[in-house]
CSV table of C-alpha atoms in Angstrom, one decimal:
chain,number,residue,atom,x,y,z
L,1,MET,CA,-17.0,13.7,-24.5
L,2,SER,CA,-18.6,12.0,-21.4
L,3,ASP,CA,-17.4,12.2,-18.1
L,4,GLY,CA,-17.2,8.1,-17.7
L,5,LEU,CA,-15.5,8.5,-20.9
L,6,ARG,CA,-12.9,10.8,-20.3
L,7,GLU,CA,-12.3,8.8,-17.1
L,8,ARG,CA,-11.6,5.6,-19.2
L,9,LYS,CA,-8.9,7.2,-21.5
L,10,LYS,CA,-7.2,9.2,-18.1
L,11,LEU,CA,-7.2,5.4,-16.9
L,12,GLN,CA,-5.6,4.2,-20.0
L,13,THR,CA,-2.9,6.8,-20.1
L,14,ARG,CA,-1.7,6.0,-16.5
L,15,ARG,CA,-1.3,2.6,-17.0
L,16,ALA,CA,0.3,2.7,-20.3
L,17,ILE,CA,2.4,5.1,-18.8
L,18,PHE,CA,3.0,3.0,-15.9
L,19,GLY,CA,3.8,-0.7,-18.5
L,20,VAL,CA,5.9,1.8,-20.6
L,21,ALA,CA,8.3,2.3,-17.7
L,22,LEU,CA,8.3,-0.5,-15.9
L,23,GLU,CA,9.6,-2.2,-19.5
L,24,LEU,CA,12.5,1.2,-19.2
L,25,PHE,CA,13.6,0.4,-15.6
L,26,ARG,CA,13.9,-3.5,-16.2
L,27,GLU,CA,15.7,-2.9,-19.6
L,28,ARG,CA,18.3,-0.6,-18.0
L,29,GLY,CA,17.0,0.2,-14.6
L,30,PHE,CA,16.0,2.8,-12.3
L,31,ASP,CA,18.2,5.7,-12.5
L,32,ASN,CA,19.1,5.1,-16.0
L,33,VAL,CA,15.9,5.9,-17.5
L,34,SER,CA,14.9,9.3,-17.9
L,35,VAL,CA,11.4,10.8,-17.7
L,36,ALA,CA,11.6,12.2,-21.4
L,37,GLU,CA,12.6,8.5,-22.9
L,38,ILE,CA,9.8,7.3,-21.0
L,39,ALA,CA,7.3,9.6,-23.0
L,40,ALA,CA,8.9,9.4,-26.0
L,41,LYS,CA,8.6,5.5,-26.0
L,42,ALA,CA,4.5,6.3,-24.8
L,43,GLY,CA,3.9,9.1,-27.6
L,44,ILE,CA,3.0,11.5,-25.5
L,45,SER,CA,4.6,14.3,-24.2
L,46,LYS,CA,7.1,14.9,-21.1
L,47,MET,CA,4.4,17.3,-19.9
L,48,THR,CA,1.7,14.8,-19.8
L,49,VAL,CA,3.5,12.2,-17.6
L,50,PHE,CA,4.0,15.1,-15.4
L,51,ASN,CA,0.3,15.4,-15.5
L,52,TYR,CA,0.3,11.8,-14.1
L,53,PHE,CA,3.3,11.2,-11.9
L,54,PRO,CA,4.3,14.3,-10.4
L,55,THR,CA,7.8,12.6,-10.1
L,56,LYS,CA,9.5,9.3,-11.4
L,57,GLU,CA,9.5,7.9,-8.2
L,58,ASP,CA,5.9,8.3,-8.1
L,59,ILE,CA,5.1,6.1,-11.7
L,60,VAL,CA,6.6,3.1,-9.3
L,61,LEU,CA,5.0,4.2,-6.3
L,62,GLY,CA,1.8,5.5,-7.5
L,63,PRO,CA,-0.8,2.1,-6.7
L,64,MET,CA,0.8,1.6,-3.1
L,65,GLU,CA,-0.2,5.0,-1.9
L,66,GLU,CA,-3.2,4.7,-3.3
L,67,HIS,CA,-3.5,2.6,-0.3
L,68,VAL,CA,-2.0,4.9,2.6
L,69,GLY,CA,-5.7,5.6,3.7
L,70,ASP,CA,-6.4,1.7,3.6
L,71,PRO,CA,-6.0,1.6,7.6
L,72,ALA,CA,-8.9,5.2,8.8
L,73,ALA,CA,-10.9,3.9,5.9
L,74,ILE,CA,-11.0,0.1,8.3
L,75,ALA,CA,-11.6,2.4,11.3
L,76,GLU,CA,-14.0,4.5,10.4
L,77,GLY,CA,-16.0,1.6,7.9
L,78,ARG,CA,-16.1,-1.2,11.2
L,79,ALA,CA,-19.8,-2.2,11.8
L,80,PRO,CA,-21.2,-0.5,15.0
L,81,GLY,CA,-20.3,-2.0,18.5
L,82,GLU,CA,-16.7,-3.9,16.6
L,83,PRO,CA,-13.7,-3.8,18.2
L,84,ILE,CA,-11.3,-2.4,16.4
L,85,VAL,CA,-8.5,-5.2,16.6
L,86,ALA,CA,-11.4,-7.4,14.9
L,87,ALA,CA,-12.2,-5.0,12.3
L,88,PHE,CA,-8.6,-5.0,11.1
L,89,ARG,CA,-8.2,-8.9,11.1
L,90,ARG,CA,-11.1,-9.3,9.7
L,91,THR,CA,-10.5,-6.8,7.0
L,92,PHE,CA,-7.0,-8.4,6.6
L,93,LEU,CA,-7.8,-12.1,6.6
L,94,GLU,CA,-10.6,-10.9,3.9
L,95,ARG,CA,-7.5,-9.9,2.0
L,96,LEU,CA,-5.4,-12.7,2.3
L,97,GLU,CA,-8.0,-14.7,1.4
L,98,GLY,CA,-8.4,-12.6,-1.9
L,99,ARG,CA,-4.7,-12.1,-3.4
L,100,ALA,CA,-4.7,-8.4,-2.4
L,101,PRO,CA,-1.1,-6.8,-3.5
L,102,GLU,CA,-1.3,-4.4,-0.2
L,103,THR,CA,-1.1,-7.6,1.7
L,104,GLY,CA,1.9,-8.9,0.0
L,105,LEU,CA,0.3,-12.2,-0.8
L,106,ASN,CA,0.8,-11.7,-4.7
L,107,ASP,CA,2.7,-12.8,-7.1
L,108,ASP,CA,1.9,-10.7,-10.4
L,109,ALA,CA,4.3,-10.8,-12.5
L,110,ALA,CA,4.5,-6.2,-12.3
L,111,LEU,CA,3.9,-6.4,-8.9
L,112,LEU,CA,6.9,-8.2,-8.3
L,113,GLN,CA,9.0,-6.3,-10.5
L,114,VAL,CA,7.9,-2.9,-8.6
L,115,LEU,CA,8.6,-4.6,-5.8
L,116,ASN,CA,12.1,-5.5,-6.3
L,117,LEU,CA,12.8,-2.2,-8.0
L,118,ILE,CA,11.8,-0.6,-4.8
L,119,SER,CA,14.0,-2.6,-2.9
L,120,GLU,CA,17.2,-1.8,-5.2
L,121,THR,CA,16.1,2.0,-5.6
L,122,PRO,CA,17.1,4.1,-1.9
L,123,SER,CA,14.6,6.9,-2.5
L,124,MET,CA,12.1,4.5,-3.2
L,125,VAL,CA,12.5,2.6,-0.1
L,126,VAL,CA,12.3,6.0,1.5
L,127,ARG,CA,9.0,7.0,0.5
L,128,THR,CA,7.4,3.7,1.2
L,129,PHE,CA,8.3,4.7,4.9
L,130,SER,CA,6.7,7.8,4.6
L,131,PHE,CA,3.7,5.9,3.2
L,132,ARG,CA,3.9,4.0,6.9
L,133,HIS,CA,4.2,7.3,8.9
L,134,ARG,CA,1.2,9.0,6.6
L,135,SER,CA,-1.0,6.0,7.2
L,136,GLU,CA,-0.4,5.6,11.0
L,137,GLN,CA,-0.9,9.5,11.8
L,138,MET,CA,-4.9,8.9,9.4
L,139,LEU,CA,-5.3,6.5,11.9
L,140,VAL,CA,-5.1,8.8,14.7
L,141,GLU,CA,-6.8,11.2,13.4
L,142,VAL,CA,-10.0,9.0,13.0
L,143,LEU,CA,-9.0,7.3,16.8
L,144,ARG,CA,-8.3,10.6,18.3
L,145,ASP,CA,-10.5,11.7,21.6
L,146,PRO,CA,-11.7,15.2,21.4
L,147,ALA,CA,-11.5,15.2,25.1
L,148,ALA,CA,-7.7,14.5,25.0
L,149,GLY,CA,-7.0,16.7,22.7
L,150,PRO,CA,-4.6,17.1,19.7
L,151,HIS,CA,-1.9,14.7,21.5
L,152,ASP,CA,-4.5,11.7,22.5
L,153,LEU,CA,-1.0,9.3,23.4
L,154,ARG,CA,-3.6,6.4,23.6
L,155,ALA,CA,-4.4,6.9,20.0
L,156,ARG,CA,-1.3,7.3,18.8
L,157,LEU,CA,-0.2,3.8,20.3
L,158,ILE,CA,-3.1,2.1,19.2
L,159,ALA,CA,-2.2,3.3,15.8
L,160,GLY,CA,1.2,2.4,15.9
L,161,HIS,CA,0.5,-1.0,16.9
L,162,LEU,CA,-2.1,-1.3,13.4
L,163,THR,CA,-0.2,-0.2,11.3
L,164,GLY,CA,3.0,-1.4,12.4
L,165,LEU,CA,1.4,-5.2,12.6
L,166,TRP,CA,-0.1,-4.4,8.8
L,167,TYR,CA,3.1,-3.7,7.6
L,168,THR,CA,4.8,-6.5,8.9
L,169,LEU,CA,2.6,-9.2,8.0
L,170,GLN,CA,3.0,-7.6,4.4
L,171,GLY,CA,6.3,-7.5,5.1
L,172,GLU,CA,6.9,-11.3,5.6
L,173,ASN,CA,5.1,-12.0,2.8
L,174,VAL,CA,6.7,-10.0,0.5
L,175,ARG,CA,9.8,-11.7,1.6
L,176,ARG,CA,8.4,-14.9,0.8
L,177,ILE,CA,7.1,-14.6,-2.7
L,178,ILE,CA,9.6,-12.5,-3.8
L,179,GLY,CA,12.1,-15.7,-2.8
L,180,GLY,CA,10.3,-18.1,-4.7
L,181,GLU,CA,7.4,-19.3,-2.8
L,182,ARG,CA,4.0,-19.8,-4.3
L,183,VAL,CA,1.2,-17.9,-3.0
L,184,GLY,CA,-0.6,-20.9,-2.2
L,185,ASP,CA,2.0,-22.7,-0.3
L,186,VAL,CA,2.5,-19.6,1.9
L,187,TYR,CA,-1.2,-18.6,2.6
L,188,PRO,CA,-1.5,-20.7,5.7
L,189,ASP,CA,1.1,-19.3,7.2
L,190,ALA,CA,0.0,-15.8,6.4
L,191,VAL,CA,-3.2,-16.9,8.1
L,192,ALA,CA,-1.5,-18.4,11.3
L,193,ALA,CA,0.3,-15.1,11.6
L,194,ALA,CA,-2.1,-12.6,11.1
L,195,ASN,CA,-4.4,-14.5,13.6
L,196,LEU,CA,-1.2,-14.8,15.8
L,197,GLY,CA,-0.5,-10.9,15.4
L,198,PHE,CA,-4.4,-9.7,15.8
L,199,ASP,CA,-4.4,-12.1,19.0
L,200,LEU,CA,-1.7,-10.2,20.8
L,201,LEU,CA,-3.1,-7.2,20.1
L,202,ALA,CA,-6.4,-8.1,20.9
L,203,ASP,CA,-5.4,-9.0,24.1
L,204,GLY,CA,-3.5,-5.7,24.9
L,205,ILE,CA,-5.8,-3.1,23.3
L,206,GLY,CA,-9.2,-5.2,23.9
L,207,ASP,CA,-12.2,-3.8,23.0
L,208,TYR,CA,-11.1,0.0,22.3
L,209,GLY,CA,-12.6,2.4,19.6
L,210,ALA,CA,-16.0,-0.4,20.2
L,211,TRP,CA,-18.0,2.9,20.4
């Protein structure tokens, strides 16, 4: 089997597990469904499920975890001389326009089910806070000035502000979409909110990181 075919089969299996699990969670609730039941409905072994998802929570949160490194990637991938706030603004607005799930401006039925499921399950709410912390720490590592040592306070403050703004904007969009508003109706306000937030940061952070 070629590497490409092998990867496609893995992706198909991962998506099948995810789809089956969401169906069962919707019918009976997250806490009332076991991994063994998910495996049986998907026609695979329990061990196969764990090979793809270490915990039951990971089945739901896996797609979100894929974006934990986004802030660090934005900082590393910006154009030479581009201020870091400008890079984050540009990226967030581009993703808003593309209705990217990580902006919260997306009304895909499966995504809304996941968001509702997370909000109803305390253990997963806690995990989402850990995502934010990890995102912030990864960004700190990119921004850290080697001359400042391992506890570069300025890098930590900037990373905290940038990730905090991103998650605040995301959360506001999610709140409105879950509340039943249409993506097209929320979009202009989401753009305005993003520009307001990044304007405020730009005034404080300025062109830090334009090295």
